[in-house]
Amino acid sequence: MDKIATVKWLDDMSFVGQTESGHSVVMDGPPAIGGHNLGPRPMEMVLLGLGGCTAVDVIMMLQKGKQDVRNCRIEVSAERAETVPKVYTKIHVQYIVEGKDLAEAKVARAVSLSSEKYCSVSKMLEAAVEMTHGFEIVEID
C-alpha cells in the first residue's frame, strides 16, 4: 500500500498534514479541547475533500460539453451523530453553477455523473452516509 499522507503533531491539538504531492495543511481543534483554531477540523477536511472532488468532475464535464461555465461553488452541509463517534449521518451537496446559456440537462448530468460514478470521495462516503445532491444555475450576461 502506498503512503499518501502524513500527519505530524505540532503542539496542543494542532497537526500538519502533508500529501504525497507535497502540499501541506494545518488542522487544529477548538479551544474547548486545547486547540488554537488555527486550521480546519479533520472532519471539516472530509467535507472539503468531497466538495473539491466533485467540483473538479463537474467543471471538467461542463467544459468538455462546451458549456460557458464561469463559476462553480459547492456548498456542503452535513449532520453528525450526537454521540461518539460523531460521524456524519447526512450530507447534502449543493452545486451553484454560473455561466452563460448553460444547458440545464448538461448541468444535471454532470452533477449526477459526479455523485453517482466519478467522485471517489462521494462514492466512499455514500457507503456509510445518506447523501443528497441538488443544483441551481445562475445565468450571467
mmCIF file of C-alpha atoms in Angstrom:
data_model
loop_
_atom_site.group_PDB
_atom_site.id
_atom_site.type_symbol
_atom_site.label_atom_id
_atom_site.label_comp_id
_atom_site.label_asym_id
_atom_site.label_seq_id
_atom_site.Cartn_x
_atom_site.Cartn_y
_atom_site.Cartn_z
ATOM 1 C CA MET A 1 0.000 0.000 0.000
ATOM 2 C CA ASP A 2 1.373 3.435 -0.932
ATOM 3 C CA LYS A 3 1.816 6.142 1.702
ATOM 4 C CA ILE A 4 -0.319 9.065 0.513
ATOM 5 C CA ALA A 5 -0.481 11.316 3.554
ATOM 6 C CA THR A 6 1.446 12.031 6.738
ATOM 7 C CA VAL A 7 0.056 13.868 9.752
ATOM 8 C CA LYS A 8 2.513 15.278 12.299
ATOM 9 C CA TRP A 9 1.657 16.661 15.711
ATOM 10 C CA LEU A 10 2.794 20.275 16.146
ATOM 11 C CA ASP A 11 1.598 21.083 19.677
ATOM 12 C CA ASP A 12 -1.538 21.050 21.805
ATOM 13 C CA MET A 13 -4.239 19.935 19.297
ATOM 14 C CA SER A 14 -2.505 21.306 16.182
ATOM 15 C CA PHE A 15 -1.291 18.999 13.415
ATOM 16 C CA VAL A 16 0.200 19.474 9.971
ATOM 17 C CA GLY A 17 -0.809 17.094 7.219
ATOM 18 C CA GLN A 18 1.362 16.604 4.159
ATOM 19 C CA THR A 19 0.208 14.895 1.000
ATOM 20 C CA GLU A 20 2.091 12.675 -1.396
ATOM 21 C CA SER A 21 2.031 15.576 -3.881
ATOM 22 C CA GLY A 22 3.925 17.751 -1.385
ATOM 23 C CA HIS A 23 1.114 20.027 -0.197
ATOM 24 C CA SER A 24 0.567 20.804 3.469
ATOM 25 C CA VAL A 25 -2.381 21.882 5.576
ATOM 26 C CA VAL A 26 -2.646 22.750 9.260
ATOM 27 C CA MET A 27 -5.504 21.149 11.183
ATOM 28 C CA ASP A 28 -6.458 22.228 14.670
ATOM 29 C CA GLY A 29 -9.029 21.570 17.337
ATOM 30 C CA PRO A 30 -11.261 24.110 19.027
ATOM 31 C CA PRO A 31 -10.070 25.884 22.169
ATOM 32 C CA ALA A 32 -12.515 23.767 24.214
ATOM 33 C CA ILE A 33 -10.237 20.744 23.727
ATOM 34 C CA GLY A 34 -6.911 22.575 23.822
ATOM 35 C CA GLY A 35 -6.686 23.728 20.219
ATOM 36 C CA HIS A 36 -5.988 27.228 18.933
ATOM 37 C CA ASN A 37 -8.431 27.308 15.999
ATOM 38 C CA LEU A 38 -5.507 27.662 13.559
ATOM 39 C CA GLY A 39 -6.984 25.463 10.852
ATOM 40 C CA PRO A 40 -9.909 23.322 9.845
ATOM 41 C CA ARG A 41 -11.010 20.382 11.940
ATOM 42 C CA PRO A 42 -10.234 16.946 10.488
ATOM 43 C CA MET A 43 -13.946 16.240 9.916
ATOM 44 C CA GLU A 44 -14.257 19.541 8.024
ATOM 45 C CA MET A 45 -11.430 18.328 5.804
ATOM 46 C CA VAL A 46 -13.600 15.368 4.825
ATOM 47 C CA LEU A 47 -16.292 17.754 3.559
ATOM 48 C CA LEU A 48 -13.725 19.924 1.783
ATOM 49 C CA GLY A 49 -12.344 16.826 0.076
ATOM 50 C CA LEU A 50 -15.832 15.882 -1.070
ATOM 51 C CA GLY A 51 -16.528 19.380 -2.386
ATOM 52 C CA GLY A 52 -13.203 19.599 -4.190
ATOM 53 C CA CYS A 53 -13.513 16.152 -5.749
ATOM 54 C CA THR A 54 -16.981 16.694 -7.154
ATOM 55 C CA ALA A 55 -16.198 20.268 -8.281
ATOM 56 C CA VAL A 56 -13.346 19.002 -10.453
ATOM 57 C CA ASP A 57 -15.666 16.451 -12.071
ATOM 58 C CA VAL A 58 -18.472 18.919 -12.757
ATOM 59 C CA ILE A 59 -16.207 21.615 -14.208
ATOM 60 C CA MET A 60 -14.400 19.113 -16.438
ATOM 61 C CA MET A 61 -17.654 17.669 -17.773
ATOM 62 C CA LEU A 62 -19.228 21.068 -18.414
ATOM 63 C CA GLN A 63 -16.116 22.303 -20.203
ATOM 64 C CA LYS A 64 -15.985 19.139 -22.334
ATOM 65 C CA GLY A 65 -19.678 19.714 -23.081
ATOM 66 C CA LYS A 66 -18.801 23.166 -24.465
ATOM 67 C CA GLN A 67 -20.711 24.936 -21.702
ATOM 68 C CA ASP A 68 -19.761 28.559 -20.969
ATOM 69 C CA VAL A 69 -19.324 27.954 -17.233
ATOM 70 C CA ARG A 70 -17.868 30.941 -15.382
ATOM 71 C CA ASN A 71 -18.060 29.879 -11.753
ATOM 72 C CA CYS A 72 -18.959 26.861 -9.672
ATOM 73 C CA ARG A 73 -19.498 26.873 -5.931
ATOM 74 C CA ILE A 74 -20.125 23.722 -3.952
ATOM 75 C CA GLU A 75 -21.938 24.136 -0.636
ATOM 76 C CA VAL A 76 -21.708 21.053 1.548
ATOM 77 C CA SER A 77 -23.995 20.768 4.552
ATOM 78 C CA ALA A 78 -23.983 17.879 6.966
ATOM 79 C CA GLU A 79 -25.470 16.399 10.114
ATOM 80 C CA ARG A 80 -23.403 14.486 12.634
ATOM 81 C CA ALA A 81 -24.281 11.835 15.181
ATOM 82 C CA GLU A 82 -24.790 13.208 18.672
ATOM 83 C CA THR A 83 -22.714 10.511 20.342
ATOM 84 C CA VAL A 84 -19.132 9.368 19.851
ATOM 85 C CA PRO A 85 -18.041 8.590 17.243
ATOM 86 C CA LYS A 86 -19.659 11.749 15.860
ATOM 87 C CA VAL A 87 -19.723 10.553 12.267
ATOM 88 C CA TYR A 88 -21.608 12.304 9.516
ATOM 89 C CA THR A 89 -25.072 10.828 9.168
ATOM 90 C CA LYS A 90 -26.385 13.029 6.349
ATOM 91 C CA ILE A 91 -24.562 15.097 3.736
ATOM 92 C CA HIS A 92 -26.117 17.385 1.152
ATOM 93 C CA VAL A 93 -24.071 18.742 -1.740
ATOM 94 C CA GLN A 94 -25.489 21.828 -3.450
ATOM 95 C CA TYR A 95 -23.933 22.985 -6.722
ATOM 96 C CA ILE A 96 -24.275 26.633 -7.744
ATOM 97 C CA VAL A 97 -23.151 26.822 -11.342
ATOM 98 C CA GLU A 98 -22.797 30.212 -13.017
ATOM 99 C CA GLY A 99 -22.430 30.777 -16.715
ATOM 100 C CA LYS A 100 -23.928 31.953 -19.971
ATOM 101 C CA ASP A 101 -26.639 29.902 -21.691
ATOM 102 C CA LEU A 102 -25.928 26.803 -19.630
ATOM 103 C CA ALA A 103 -27.998 23.789 -20.629
ATOM 104 C CA GLU A 104 -29.874 22.551 -17.569
ATOM 105 C CA ALA A 105 -29.727 18.956 -18.828
ATOM 106 C CA LYS A 106 -25.918 19.118 -19.108
ATOM 107 C CA VAL A 107 -25.542 20.547 -15.602
ATOM 108 C CA ALA A 108 -27.903 17.912 -14.198
ATOM 109 C CA ARG A 109 -25.976 15.162 -15.994
ATOM 110 C CA ALA A 110 -22.607 16.438 -14.740
ATOM 111 C CA VAL A 111 -23.869 16.559 -11.152
ATOM 112 C CA SER A 112 -25.417 13.108 -11.462
ATOM 113 C CA LEU A 113 -22.352 11.506 -13.054
ATOM 114 C CA SER A 114 -20.026 13.027 -10.485
ATOM 115 C CA SER A 115 -22.097 11.964 -7.497
ATOM 116 C CA GLU A 116 -23.048 8.520 -8.804
ATOM 117 C CA LYS A 117 -19.961 7.444 -10.740
ATOM 118 C CA TYR A 118 -16.821 9.587 -10.818
ATOM 119 C CA CYS A 119 -16.255 11.330 -7.467
ATOM 120 C CA SER A 120 -14.228 8.872 -5.396
ATOM 121 C CA VAL A 121 -14.923 10.715 -2.154
ATOM 122 C CA SER A 122 -18.668 10.712 -2.764
ATOM 123 C CA LYS A 123 -18.684 7.023 -3.610
ATOM 124 C CA MET A 124 -16.702 6.203 -0.484
ATOM 125 C CA LEU A 125 -18.939 8.277 1.797
ATOM 126 C CA GLU A 126 -22.229 7.024 0.352
ATOM 127 C CA ALA A 127 -21.471 3.569 1.741
ATOM 128 C CA ALA A 128 -21.967 4.959 5.258
ATOM 129 C CA VAL A 129 -23.801 8.290 4.927
ATOM 130 C CA GLU A 130 -27.138 9.374 3.499
ATOM 131 C CA MET A 131 -26.061 11.560 0.550
ATOM 132 C CA THR A 132 -28.244 14.006 -1.385
ATOM 133 C CA HIS A 133 -27.436 16.448 -4.182
ATOM 134 C CA GLY A 134 -29.030 19.489 -5.769
ATOM 135 C CA PHE A 135 -28.062 22.230 -8.154
ATOM 136 C CA GLU A 136 -29.001 25.673 -9.318
ATOM 137 C CA ILE A 137 -27.951 27.583 -12.380
ATOM 138 C CA VAL A 138 -27.172 31.278 -12.237
ATOM 139 C CA GLU A 139 -27.313 32.997 -15.622
ATOM 140 C CA ILE A 140 -24.582 35.550 -16.254
ATOM 141 C CA ASP A 141 -24.713 38.063 -19.090
#
